[in-house]
Amino acid sequence: MVAFGGGHGLYASLSALRRVVGKVTAVVTVADDGGSSGRLRRELGVLPPGDLRMALAALCGDDEWGRTWSEVVQHRFRSEGELHGHAVGNLLIVALWELLDDPVAGLDWVGRLLGAHGRVLPMASVPIDIEAEVELDGVLSVVRGQVACAGTPGNVRSISLVPADPPACPEAVAAVRDADWVVLGPGSWFTSVLPHLMVPELAEALHRTAARRLVALNLAPQPGETDGFSAEKHLQVLHEHAPGLTVDVVLADPGVVGERGELEKAVESLGGRLVLAEVAASDGSPRHDARRLASVLDEIFREKR
């Protein structure tokens, strides 16, 4: 099982996946340029560790060890000094990178410490920047940087990466090739999900793998990125960024579906079938409930090809 994404969306899918499959590999975007991750990236020239940290925390178990270490690595310092805003896990990850001079080995060591139910890998071996073509009041412009793209007041039309052909993490490529299932989403569509399709070696592996592909749609539009997007619009944008990619299943909560017929047509155009299931948290917030999502994914994965 390989799950792609970053941030809170990937955290949700990993929290569910670790409950239903024996081996999970998270392939995580490395474009963050804000907050603690951005500061460490600029100061030390490392991959931004924040999304990688969140993925590791999501893979922690529900026992006392897992809950404690998940809270520790997610803890942020509050002070008037230089440590303000830094997450403990970010510092731990970067320390291991400096000691081992190997990003993958460093993440594996943190995973062992946390007792993570799976492995976390960066999608690329170097930090990347996202460039978005944005339309505002009929004028097109280019916005650079994940934070700027996510917060743009305009409508994002498309994205590209800088560098345009970053080297993929070899272990991530191997994991995709060997997978039974690949999961894309949920997550910020333009800044967490689609960037994986822009890394040439990773994109090739996604197209060639014998794994079945599942796309999990978001529960609400992402402010500044997908305002006004219908569920089918997300799939249209996915197709535009990866024209040859087919999917087997698209999972959506009924609450996000406007015109079911239009969504079914969009899913069928990608070669897949639509699964509608209540996976949202019961409190009404736009977040996935890990146990509900796990139950639905378990049913899907058990179905015969």
PDB file of C-alpha atoms in Angstrom:
ATOM      1  CA  MET A   1       0.000   0.000   0.000  1.00  0.00           C
ATOM      2  CA  VAL A   2       1.404   3.385  -1.036  1.00  0.00           C
ATOM      3  CA  ALA A   3      -0.291   6.658  -0.060  1.00  0.00           C
ATOM      4  CA  PHE A   4       0.580   9.996  -1.665  1.00  0.00           C
ATOM      5  CA  GLY A   5       0.032  13.470  -0.281  1.00  0.00           C
ATOM      6  CA  GLY A   6       1.090  15.799   2.480  1.00  0.00           C
ATOM      7  CA  GLY A   7      -0.171  17.696   5.484  1.00  0.00           C
ATOM      8  CA  HIS A   8      -3.531  17.008   7.103  1.00  0.00           C
ATOM      9  CA  GLY A   9      -4.962  15.113   4.134  1.00  0.00           C
ATOM     10  CA  LEU A  10      -2.221  12.495   4.171  1.00  0.00           C
ATOM     11  CA  TYR A  11      -2.444  12.348   7.966  1.00  0.00           C
ATOM     12  CA  ALA A  12      -6.113  11.362   7.604  1.00  0.00           C
ATOM     13  CA  SER A  13      -5.503   8.654   5.026  1.00  0.00           C
ATOM     14  CA  LEU A  14      -2.542   7.167   6.926  1.00  0.00           C
ATOM     15  CA  SER A  15      -4.479   7.159  10.197  1.00  0.00           C
ATOM     16  CA  ALA A  16      -7.052   4.988   8.413  1.00  0.00           C
ATOM     17  CA  LEU A  17      -4.714   2.838   6.336  1.00  0.00           C
ATOM     18  CA  ARG A  18      -2.572   1.695   9.262  1.00  0.00           C
ATOM     19  CA  ARG A  19      -5.712   0.160  10.753  1.00  0.00           C
ATOM     20  CA  VAL A  20      -6.475  -2.069   7.773  1.00  0.00           C
ATOM     21  CA  VAL A  21      -3.272  -3.031   5.941  1.00  0.00           C
ATOM     22  CA  GLY A  22      -0.071  -4.689   7.086  1.00  0.00           C
ATOM     23  CA  LYS A  23       2.416  -2.466   5.285  1.00  0.00           C
ATOM     24  CA  VAL A  24       1.929   1.204   4.431  1.00  0.00           C
ATOM     25  CA  THR A  25       4.420   3.433   2.648  1.00  0.00           C
ATOM     26  CA  ALA A  26       3.755   7.166   2.637  1.00  0.00           C
ATOM     27  CA  VAL A  27       5.260   9.175  -0.221  1.00  0.00           C
ATOM     28  CA  VAL A  28       5.272  12.782   0.892  1.00  0.00           C
ATOM     29  CA  THR A  29       5.571  16.106  -0.897  1.00  0.00           C
ATOM     30  CA  VAL A  30       8.699  18.170  -0.171  1.00  0.00           C
ATOM     31  CA  ALA A  31       7.606  21.632  -1.290  1.00  0.00           C
ATOM     32  CA  ASP A  32       6.734  23.283   2.032  1.00  0.00           C
ATOM     33  CA  ASP A  33       8.408  26.685   2.388  1.00  0.00           C
ATOM     34  CA  GLY A  34       6.581  28.077   5.406  1.00  0.00           C
ATOM     35  CA  GLY A  35       6.746  27.881   9.186  1.00  0.00           C
ATOM     36  CA  SER A  36       9.259  25.658  10.942  1.00  0.00           C
ATOM     37  CA  SER A  37       9.873  23.581   7.798  1.00  0.00           C
ATOM     38  CA  GLY A  38      10.596  26.631   5.691  1.00  0.00           C
ATOM     39  CA  ARG A  39      13.007  28.031   8.263  1.00  0.00           C
ATOM     40  CA  LEU A  40      14.953  24.768   8.480  1.00  0.00           C
ATOM     41  CA  ARG A  41      14.937  24.416   4.713  1.00  0.00           C
ATOM     42  CA  ARG A  42      16.376  27.903   4.191  1.00  0.00           C
ATOM     43  CA  GLU A  43      18.865  27.757   7.054  1.00  0.00           C
ATOM     44  CA  LEU A  44      20.221  24.233   6.535  1.00  0.00           C
ATOM     45  CA  GLY A  45      19.389  23.436   2.928  1.00  0.00           C
ATOM     46  CA  VAL A  46      17.464  20.287   3.904  1.00  0.00           C
ATOM     47  CA  LEU A  47      14.210  18.810   2.712  1.00  0.00           C
ATOM     48  CA  PRO A  48      11.289  20.469   4.522  1.00  0.00           C
ATOM     49  CA  PRO A  49      10.551  17.991   7.339  1.00  0.00           C
ATOM     50  CA  GLY A  50       7.056  19.053   8.431  1.00  0.00           C
ATOM     51  CA  ASP A  51       4.869  16.928   6.147  1.00  0.00           C
ATOM     52  CA  LEU A  52       7.206  13.975   6.702  1.00  0.00           C
ATOM     53  CA  ARG A  53       6.833  14.434  10.467  1.00  0.00           C
ATOM     54  CA  MET A  54       3.047  14.511  10.242  1.00  0.00           C
ATOM     55  CA  ALA A  55       3.045  11.295   8.220  1.00  0.00           C
ATOM     56  CA  LEU A  56       5.200   9.575  10.845  1.00  0.00           C
ATOM     57  CA  ALA A  57       2.880  10.784  13.605  1.00  0.00           C
ATOM     58  CA  ALA A  58      -0.137   9.425  11.714  1.00  0.00           C
ATOM     59  CA  LEU A  59       1.478   5.981  11.538  1.00  0.00           C
ATOM     60  CA  CYS A  60       1.940   5.799  15.324  1.00  0.00           C
ATOM     61  CA  GLY A  61      -0.101   3.137  17.083  1.00  0.00           C
ATOM     62  CA  ASP A  62      -3.012   3.617  19.462  1.00  0.00           C
ATOM     63  CA  ASP A  63      -1.098   2.209  22.451  1.00  0.00           C
ATOM     64  CA  GLU A  64       0.556   4.389  25.096  1.00  0.00           C
ATOM     65  CA  TRP A  65       3.915   4.388  23.271  1.00  0.00           C
ATOM     66  CA  GLY A  66       2.388   5.449  19.993  1.00  0.00           C
ATOM     67  CA  ARG A  67       0.133   8.127  21.456  1.00  0.00           C
ATOM     68  CA  THR A  68       2.984   9.613  23.524  1.00  0.00           C
ATOM     69  CA  TRP A  69       5.515   9.781  20.705  1.00  0.00           C
ATOM     70  CA  SER A  70       2.929  11.139  18.309  1.00  0.00           C
ATOM     71  CA  GLU A  71       2.289  14.017  20.710  1.00  0.00           C
ATOM     72  CA  VAL A  72       6.016  14.567  21.260  1.00  0.00           C
ATOM     73  CA  VAL A  73       6.973  14.898  17.597  1.00  0.00           C
ATOM     74  CA  GLN A  74       3.964  17.127  16.923  1.00  0.00           C
ATOM     75  CA  HIS A  75       4.707  19.403  19.893  1.00  0.00           C
ATOM     76  CA  ARG A  76       5.678  22.978  19.001  1.00  0.00           C
ATOM     77  CA  PHE A  77       7.767  25.235  21.212  1.00  0.00           C
ATOM     78  CA  ARG A  78       6.201  28.465  22.407  1.00  0.00           C
ATOM     79  CA  SER A  79       8.667  31.165  23.338  1.00  0.00           C
ATOM     80  CA  GLU A  80       9.908  34.644  22.580  1.00  0.00           C
ATOM     81  CA  GLY A  81      13.114  33.259  21.053  1.00  0.00           C
ATOM     82  CA  GLU A  82      14.423  31.424  18.024  1.00  0.00           C
ATOM     83  CA  LEU A  83      12.792  28.118  18.925  1.00  0.00           C
ATOM     84  CA  HIS A  84       9.285  29.583  18.721  1.00  0.00           C
ATOM     85  CA  GLY A  85       7.124  27.606  16.314  1.00  0.00           C
ATOM     86  CA  HIS A  86       9.583  24.802  15.723  1.00  0.00           C
ATOM     87  CA  ALA A  87       8.134  21.285  16.009  1.00  0.00           C
ATOM     88  CA  VAL A  88      10.124  18.791  18.052  1.00  0.00           C
ATOM     89  CA  GLY A  89       9.809  16.200  15.303  1.00  0.00           C
ATOM     90  CA  ASN A  90      11.220  18.559  12.699  1.00  0.00           C
ATOM     91  CA  LEU A  91      14.356  19.086  14.768  1.00  0.00           C
ATOM     92  CA  LEU A  92      14.698  15.364  15.470  1.00  0.00           C
ATOM     93  CA  ILE A  93      14.419  14.463  11.794  1.00  0.00           C
ATOM     94  CA  VAL A  94      16.925  17.089  10.682  1.00  0.00           C
ATOM     95  CA  ALA A  95      19.374  16.042  13.408  1.00  0.00           C
ATOM     96  CA  LEU A  96      19.314  12.468  12.116  1.00  0.00           C
ATOM     97  CA  TRP A  97      19.754  13.690   8.550  1.00  0.00           C
ATOM     98  CA  GLU A  98      22.879  15.564   9.573  1.00  0.00           C
ATOM     99  CA  LEU A  99      24.270  12.602  11.535  1.00  0.00           C
ATOM    100  CA  LEU A 100      23.510   9.956   8.902  1.00  0.00           C
ATOM    101  CA  ASP A 101      23.782  12.071   5.743  1.00  0.00           C
ATOM    102  CA  ASP A 102      20.887  10.037   4.348  1.00  0.00           C
ATOM    103  CA  PRO A 103      17.288  11.360   4.395  1.00  0.00           C
ATOM    104  CA  VAL A 104      15.684   7.933   3.995  1.00  0.00           C
ATOM    105  CA  ALA A 105      17.796   6.331   6.734  1.00  0.00           C
ATOM    106  CA  GLY A 106      16.986   9.247   9.045  1.00  0.00           C
ATOM    107  CA  LEU A 107      13.249   8.839   8.500  1.00  0.00           C
ATOM    108  CA  ASP A 108      13.518   5.092   9.039  1.00  0.00           C
ATOM    109  CA  TRP A 109      15.255   5.670  12.390  1.00  0.00           C
ATOM    110  CA  VAL A 110      12.522   8.064  13.522  1.00  0.00           C
ATOM    111  CA  GLY A 111       9.933   5.525  12.424  1.00  0.00           C
ATOM    112  CA  ARG A 112      11.601   2.842  14.532  1.00  0.00           C
ATOM    113  CA  LEU A 113      11.644   5.135  17.556  1.00  0.00           C
ATOM    114  CA  LEU A 114       7.939   5.910  17.154  1.00  0.00           C
ATOM    115  CA  GLY A 115       6.957   2.318  16.423  1.00  0.00           C
ATOM    116  CA  ALA A 116       5.418   3.567  13.181  1.00  0.00           C
ATOM    117  CA  HIS A 117       3.145   1.126  11.346  1.00  0.00           C
ATOM    118  CA  GLY A 118       4.792   1.752   8.001  1.00  0.00           C
ATOM    119  CA  ARG A 119       7.458   3.754   6.235  1.00  0.00           C
ATOM    120  CA  VAL A 120       7.671   7.438   5.275  1.00  0.00           C
ATOM    121  CA  LEU A 121       9.597   8.573   2.189  1.00  0.00           C
ATOM    122  CA  PRO A 122      10.048  11.927   0.421  1.00  0.00           C
ATOM    123  CA  MET A 123       8.695  12.090  -3.119  1.00  0.00           C
ATOM    124  CA  ALA A 124      11.910  13.720  -4.351  1.00  0.00           C
ATOM    125  CA  SER A 125      15.526  13.729  -3.218  1.00  0.00           C
ATOM    126  CA  VAL A 126      15.778  17.542  -3.294  1.00  0.00           C
ATOM    127  CA  PRO A 127      13.513  20.331  -2.031  1.00  0.00           C
ATOM    128  CA  ILE A 128      11.143  21.643  -4.679  1.00  0.00           C
ATOM    129  CA  ASP A 129       9.132  24.785  -5.279  1.00  0.00           C
ATOM    130  CA  ILE A 130       5.643  24.881  -6.710  1.00  0.00           C
ATOM    131  CA  GLU A 131       4.762  27.436  -9.373  1.00  0.00           C
ATOM    132  CA  ALA A 132       1.085  28.029  -9.995  1.00  0.00           C
ATOM    133  CA  GLU A 133      -0.620  29.781 -12.870  1.00  0.00           C
ATOM    134  CA  VAL A 134      -3.263  31.907 -11.173  1.00  0.00           C
ATOM    135  CA  GLU A 135      -6.158  33.870 -12.629  1.00  0.00           C
ATOM    136  CA  LEU A 136      -7.413  36.931 -10.753  1.00  0.00           C
ATOM    137  CA  ASP A 137      -9.908  39.363 -12.263  1.00  0.00           C
ATOM    138  CA  GLY A 138      -9.213  37.966 -15.731  1.00  0.00           C
ATOM    139  CA  VAL A 139      -5.452  38.410 -15.434  1.00  0.00           C
ATOM    140  CA  LEU A 140      -3.049  35.458 -15.432  1.00  0.00           C
ATOM    141  CA  SER A 141       0.075  35.511 -13.283  1.00  0.00           C
ATOM    142  CA  VAL A 142       2.585  33.049 -11.850  1.00  0.00           C
ATOM    143  CA  VAL A 143       2.845  32.532  -8.090  1.00  0.00           C
ATOM    144  CA  ARG A 144       5.817  30.652  -6.627  1.00  0.00           C
ATOM    145  CA  GLY A 145       6.055  28.748  -3.350  1.00  0.00           C
ATOM    146  CA  GLN A 146       3.662  26.389  -1.579  1.00  0.00           C
ATOM    147  CA  VAL A 147       2.526  28.953   0.985  1.00  0.00           C
ATOM    148  CA  ALA A 148       1.882  31.584  -1.699  1.00  0.00           C
ATOM    149  CA  CYS A 149       0.033  29.089  -3.916  1.00  0.00           C
ATOM    150  CA  ALA A 150      -2.121  27.836  -1.057  1.00  0.00           C
ATOM    151  CA  GLY A 151      -3.022  31.369   0.005  1.00  0.00           C
ATOM    152  CA  THR A 152      -3.538  33.018  -3.358  1.00  0.00           C
ATOM    153  CA  PRO A 153      -6.730  35.097  -3.681  1.00  0.00           C
ATOM    154  CA  GLY A 154      -6.972  34.035  -7.334  1.00  0.00           C
ATOM    155  CA  ASN A 155      -8.016  30.777  -8.972  1.00  0.00           C
ATOM    156  CA  VAL A 156      -5.229  28.258  -9.530  1.00  0.00           C
ATOM    157  CA  ARG A 157      -5.307  26.915 -13.102  1.00  0.00           C
ATOM    158  CA  SER A 158      -2.275  24.632 -13.148  1.00  0.00           C
ATOM    159  CA  ILE A 159       1.019  23.945 -11.395  1.00  0.00           C
ATOM    160  CA  SER A 160       4.583  23.089 -12.330  1.00  0.00           C
ATOM    161  CA  LEU A 161       7.664  22.251 -10.280  1.00  0.00           C
ATOM    162  CA  VAL A 162      11.009  23.992  -9.864  1.00  0.00           C
ATOM    163  CA  PRO A 163      13.226  22.221 -10.781  1.00  0.00           C
ATOM    164  CA  ALA A 164      10.983  20.792 -13.492  1.00  0.00           C
ATOM    165  CA  ASP A 165      12.518  17.318 -13.312  1.00  0.00           C
ATOM    166  CA  PRO A 166      13.557  16.706  -9.687  1.00  0.00           C
ATOM    167  CA  PRO A 167      15.141  13.328  -8.945  1.00  0.00           C
ATOM    168  CA  ALA A 168      12.617  10.989  -7.378  1.00  0.00           C
ATOM    169  CA  CYS A 169      13.419   9.163  -4.170  1.00  0.00           C
ATOM    170  CA  PRO A 170      14.483   5.704  -5.468  1.00  0.00           C
ATOM    171  CA  GLU A 171      12.818   3.920  -2.561  1.00  0.00           C
ATOM    172  CA  ALA A 172       9.530   5.691  -3.351  1.00  0.00           C
ATOM    173  CA  VAL A 173       9.690   4.601  -6.992  1.00  0.00           C
ATOM    174  CA  ALA A 174      10.378   1.001  -5.920  1.00  0.00           C
ATOM    175  CA  ALA A 175       7.470   1.080  -3.464  1.00  0.00           C
ATOM    176  CA  VAL A 176       5.041   2.198  -6.187  1.00  0.00           C
ATOM    177  CA  ARG A 177       6.215  -0.524  -8.538  1.00  0.00           C
ATOM    178  CA  ASP A 178       5.727  -3.202  -5.857  1.00  0.00           C
ATOM    179  CA  ALA A 179       2.413  -1.934  -4.466  1.00  0.00           C
ATOM    180  CA  ASP A 180      -0.972  -3.654  -4.549  1.00  0.00           C
ATOM    181  CA  TRP A 181      -2.821  -0.359  -4.125  1.00  0.00           C
ATOM    182  CA  VAL A 182      -1.878   3.303  -4.587  1.00  0.00           C
ATOM    183  CA  VAL A 183      -3.949   5.991  -2.846  1.00  0.00           C
ATOM    184  CA  LEU A 184      -4.030   9.638  -3.987  1.00  0.00           C
ATOM    185  CA  GLY A 185      -5.677  12.168  -1.685  1.00  0.00           C
ATOM    186  CA  PRO A 186      -7.315  13.538   0.239  1.00  0.00           C
ATOM    187  CA  GLY A 187      -5.348  16.744   0.633  1.00  0.00           C
ATOM    188  CA  SER A 188      -4.682  20.172  -0.825  1.00  0.00           C
ATOM    189  CA  TRP A 189      -5.142  19.341  -4.495  1.00  0.00           C
ATOM    190  CA  PHE A 190      -2.585  21.631  -6.114  1.00  0.00           C
ATOM    191  CA  THR A 191       0.045  21.683  -3.379  1.00  0.00           C
ATOM    192  CA  SER A 192      -0.125  18.203  -1.807  1.00  0.00           C
ATOM    193  CA  VAL A 193      -1.656  15.761  -4.295  1.00  0.00           C
ATOM    194  CA  LEU A 194      -0.827  16.846  -7.847  1.00  0.00           C
ATOM    195  CA  PRO A 195       2.917  17.557  -7.277  1.00  0.00           C
ATOM    196  CA  HIS A 196       3.596  13.809  -7.113  1.00  0.00           C
ATOM    197  CA  LEU A 197       2.387  13.493 -10.700  1.00  0.00           C
ATOM    198  CA  MET A 198       4.950  16.070 -11.820  1.00  0.00           C
ATOM    199  CA  VAL A 199       8.069  14.170 -10.704  1.00  0.00           C
ATOM    200  CA  PRO A 200       9.034  12.299 -13.900  1.00  0.00           C
ATOM    201  CA  GLU A 201      10.347   9.009 -12.433  1.00  0.00           C
ATOM    202  CA  LEU A 202       7.536   8.845  -9.895  1.00  0.00           C
ATOM    203  CA  ALA A 203       4.909   9.645 -12.503  1.00  0.00           C
ATOM    204  CA  GLU A 204       6.274   6.898 -14.774  1.00  0.00           C
ATOM    205  CA  ALA A 205       6.098   4.407 -11.914  1.00  0.00           C
ATOM    206  CA  LEU A 206       2.499   5.454 -11.203  1.00  0.00           C
ATOM    207  CA  HIS A 207       1.547   4.888 -14.827  1.00  0.00           C
ATOM    208  CA  ARG A 208       3.343   1.538 -15.139  1.00  0.00           C
ATOM    209  CA  THR A 209       2.592  -0.074 -11.778  1.00  0.00           C
ATOM    210  CA  ALA A 210       0.288  -3.071 -11.676  1.00  0.00           C
ATOM    211  CA  ALA A 211      -1.228  -1.647  -8.480  1.00  0.00           C
ATOM    212  CA  ARG A 212      -4.846  -0.558  -8.385  1.00  0.00           C
ATOM    213  CA  ARG A 213      -5.305   3.188  -7.957  1.00  0.00           C
ATOM    214  CA  LEU A 214      -7.751   4.889  -5.599  1.00  0.00           C
ATOM    215  CA  VAL A 215      -8.481   8.609  -5.464  1.00  0.00           C
ATOM    216  CA  ALA A 216     -10.004   9.917  -2.221  1.00  0.00           C
ATOM    217  CA  LEU A 217     -11.771  13.242  -2.725  1.00  0.00           C
ATOM    218  CA  ASN A 218     -11.748  16.091  -0.239  1.00  0.00           C
ATOM    219  CA  LEU A 219     -14.665  16.985   1.994  1.00  0.00           C
ATOM    220  CA  ALA A 220     -14.537  20.720   1.282  1.00  0.00           C
ATOM    221  CA  PRO A 221     -12.862  23.119  -1.148  1.00  0.00           C
ATOM    222  CA  GLN A 222      -9.392  24.305  -0.167  1.00  0.00           C
ATOM    223  CA  PRO A 223      -9.497  28.092   0.386  1.00  0.00           C
ATOM    224  CA  GLY A 224      -7.266  29.820  -2.134  1.00  0.00           C
ATOM    225  CA  GLU A 225      -6.729  26.647  -4.184  1.00  0.00           C
ATOM    226  CA  THR A 226     -10.001  25.015  -5.138  1.00  0.00           C
ATOM    227  CA  ASP A 227     -12.713  27.501  -4.194  1.00  0.00           C
ATOM    228  CA  GLY A 228     -15.796  26.707  -6.231  1.00  0.00           C
ATOM    229  CA  PHE A 229     -14.512  23.317  -7.388  1.00  0.00           C
ATOM    230  CA  SER A 230     -17.061  20.548  -7.740  1.00  0.00           C
ATOM    231  CA  ALA A 231     -16.045  16.966  -7.013  1.00  0.00           C
ATOM    232  CA  GLU A 232     -15.798  16.279 -10.759  1.00  0.00           C
ATOM    233  CA  LYS A 233     -13.654  19.385 -11.276  1.00  0.00           C
ATOM    234  CA  HIS A 234     -11.005  17.834  -9.020  1.00  0.00           C
ATOM    235  CA  LEU A 235     -10.892  14.807 -11.328  1.00  0.00           C
ATOM    236  CA  GLN A 236     -10.744  17.008 -14.413  1.00  0.00           C
ATOM    237  CA  VAL A 237      -7.710  18.827 -13.015  1.00  0.00           C
ATOM    238  CA  LEU A 238      -6.124  15.482 -12.120  1.00  0.00           C
ATOM    239  CA  HIS A 239      -6.555  14.343 -15.721  1.00  0.00           C
ATOM    240  CA  GLU A 240      -5.096  17.590 -17.063  1.00  0.00           C
ATOM    241  CA  HIS A 241      -1.924  17.119 -15.010  1.00  0.00           C
ATOM    242  CA  ALA A 242      -1.615  13.376 -15.724  1.00  0.00           C
ATOM    243  CA  PRO A 243      -3.469  12.721 -19.008  1.00  0.00           C
ATOM    244  CA  GLY A 244      -2.586   9.039 -19.278  1.00  0.00           C
ATOM    245  CA  LEU A 245      -3.313   8.051 -15.686  1.00  0.00           C
ATOM    246  CA  THR A 246      -6.269   5.752 -15.078  1.00  0.00           C
ATOM    247  CA  VAL A 247      -7.870   5.008 -11.721  1.00  0.00           C
ATOM    248  CA  ASP A 248      -9.836   2.055 -10.411  1.00  0.00           C
ATOM    249  CA  VAL A 249     -11.854   3.681  -7.614  1.00  0.00           C
ATOM    250  CA  VAL A 250     -12.862   7.213  -6.676  1.00  0.00           C
ATOM    251  CA  LEU A 251     -14.064   7.508  -3.080  1.00  0.00           C
ATOM    252  CA  ALA A 252     -16.288  10.424  -2.109  1.00  0.00           C
ATOM    253  CA  ASP A 253     -18.516  11.350   0.798  1.00  0.00           C
ATOM    254  CA  PRO A 254     -22.135  11.930  -0.333  1.00  0.00           C
ATOM    255  CA  GLY A 255     -21.972  15.352   1.286  1.00  0.00           C
ATOM    256  CA  VAL A 256     -19.526  16.661  -1.348  1.00  0.00           C
ATOM    257  CA  VAL A 257     -21.425  15.369  -4.355  1.00  0.00           C
ATOM    258  CA  GLY A 258     -23.542  17.886  -6.215  1.00  0.00           C
ATOM    259  CA  GLU A 259     -24.737  16.196  -9.400  1.00  0.00           C
ATOM    260  CA  ARG A 260     -24.048  12.478  -9.004  1.00  0.00           C
ATOM    261  CA  GLY A 261     -24.428  11.777 -12.708  1.00  0.00           C
ATOM    262  CA  GLU A 262     -21.731  14.294 -13.615  1.00  0.00           C
ATOM    263  CA  LEU A 263     -19.341  12.843 -11.061  1.00  0.00           C
ATOM    264  CA  GLU A 264     -19.968   9.304 -12.303  1.00  0.00           C
ATOM    265  CA  LYS A 265     -19.175  10.422 -15.869  1.00  0.00           C
ATOM    266  CA  ALA A 266     -15.916  12.001 -14.688  1.00  0.00           C
ATOM    267  CA  VAL A 267     -14.956   8.834 -12.819  1.00  0.00           C
ATOM    268  CA  GLU A 268     -15.783   6.613 -15.794  1.00  0.00           C
ATOM    269  CA  SER A 269     -13.677   8.821 -18.081  1.00  0.00           C
ATOM    270  CA  LEU A 270     -10.690   7.898 -15.894  1.00  0.00           C
ATOM    271  CA  GLY A 271     -11.529   4.204 -16.164  1.00  0.00           C
ATOM    272  CA  GLY A 272     -12.845   3.781 -12.636  1.00  0.00           C
ATOM    273  CA  ARG A 273     -15.981   3.408 -10.567  1.00  0.00           C
ATOM    274  CA  LEU A 274     -17.453   5.686  -7.934  1.00  0.00           C
ATOM    275  CA  VAL A 275     -17.805   4.618  -4.310  1.00  0.00           C
ATOM    276  CA  LEU A 276     -19.974   6.865  -2.133  1.00  0.00           C
ATOM    277  CA  ALA A 277     -19.624   6.394   1.622  1.00  0.00           C
ATOM    278  CA  GLU A 278     -19.942   8.506   4.741  1.00  0.00           C
ATOM    279  CA  VAL A 279     -16.350   9.090   5.805  1.00  0.00           C
ATOM    280  CA  ALA A 280     -16.651  12.572   7.316  1.00  0.00           C
ATOM    281  CA  ALA A 281     -16.331  13.260  11.034  1.00  0.00           C
ATOM    282  CA  SER A 282     -19.668  13.246  12.833  1.00  0.00           C
ATOM    283  CA  ASP A 283     -19.092  16.732  14.287  1.00  0.00           C
ATOM    284  CA  GLY A 284     -19.699  18.343  10.912  1.00  0.00           C
ATOM    285  CA  SER A 285     -16.126  19.541  10.427  1.00  0.00           C
ATOM    286  CA  PRO A 286     -14.529  19.042   6.979  1.00  0.00           C
ATOM    287  CA  ARG A 287     -12.197  16.258   8.104  1.00  0.00           C
ATOM    288  CA  HIS A 288     -12.202  12.521   7.620  1.00  0.00           C
ATOM    289  CA  ASP A 289     -13.039  10.197  10.486  1.00  0.00           C
ATOM    290  CA  ALA A 290     -10.163   7.696  10.627  1.00  0.00           C
ATOM    291  CA  ARG A 291     -12.288   4.736  11.709  1.00  0.00           C
ATOM    292  CA  ARG A 292     -15.052   5.358   9.178  1.00  0.00           C
ATOM    293  CA  LEU A 293     -12.511   5.802   6.415  1.00  0.00           C
ATOM    294  CA  ALA A 294     -10.667   2.659   7.526  1.00  0.00           C
ATOM    295  CA  SER A 295     -13.868   0.607   7.383  1.00  0.00           C
ATOM    296  CA  VAL A 296     -14.698   1.767   3.849  1.00  0.00           C
ATOM    297  CA  LEU A 297     -11.146   1.254   2.592  1.00  0.00           C
ATOM    298  CA  ASP A 298     -11.087  -2.232   4.088  1.00  0.00           C
ATOM    299  CA  GLU A 299     -14.196  -3.170   2.098  1.00  0.00           C
ATOM    300  CA  ILE A 300     -12.717  -1.764  -1.116  1.00  0.00           C
ATOM    301  CA  PHE A 301      -9.375  -3.495  -0.692  1.00  0.00           C
ATOM    302  CA  ARG A 302     -11.042  -6.864  -0.046  1.00  0.00           C
ATOM    303  CA  GLU A 303     -12.959  -6.783  -3.305  1.00  0.00           C
ATOM    304  CA  LYS A 304     -11.622  -8.933  -6.099  1.00  0.00           C
ATOM    305  CA  ARG A 305     -10.075  -7.153  -9.089  1.00  0.00           C
TER     306      ARG A 305
END
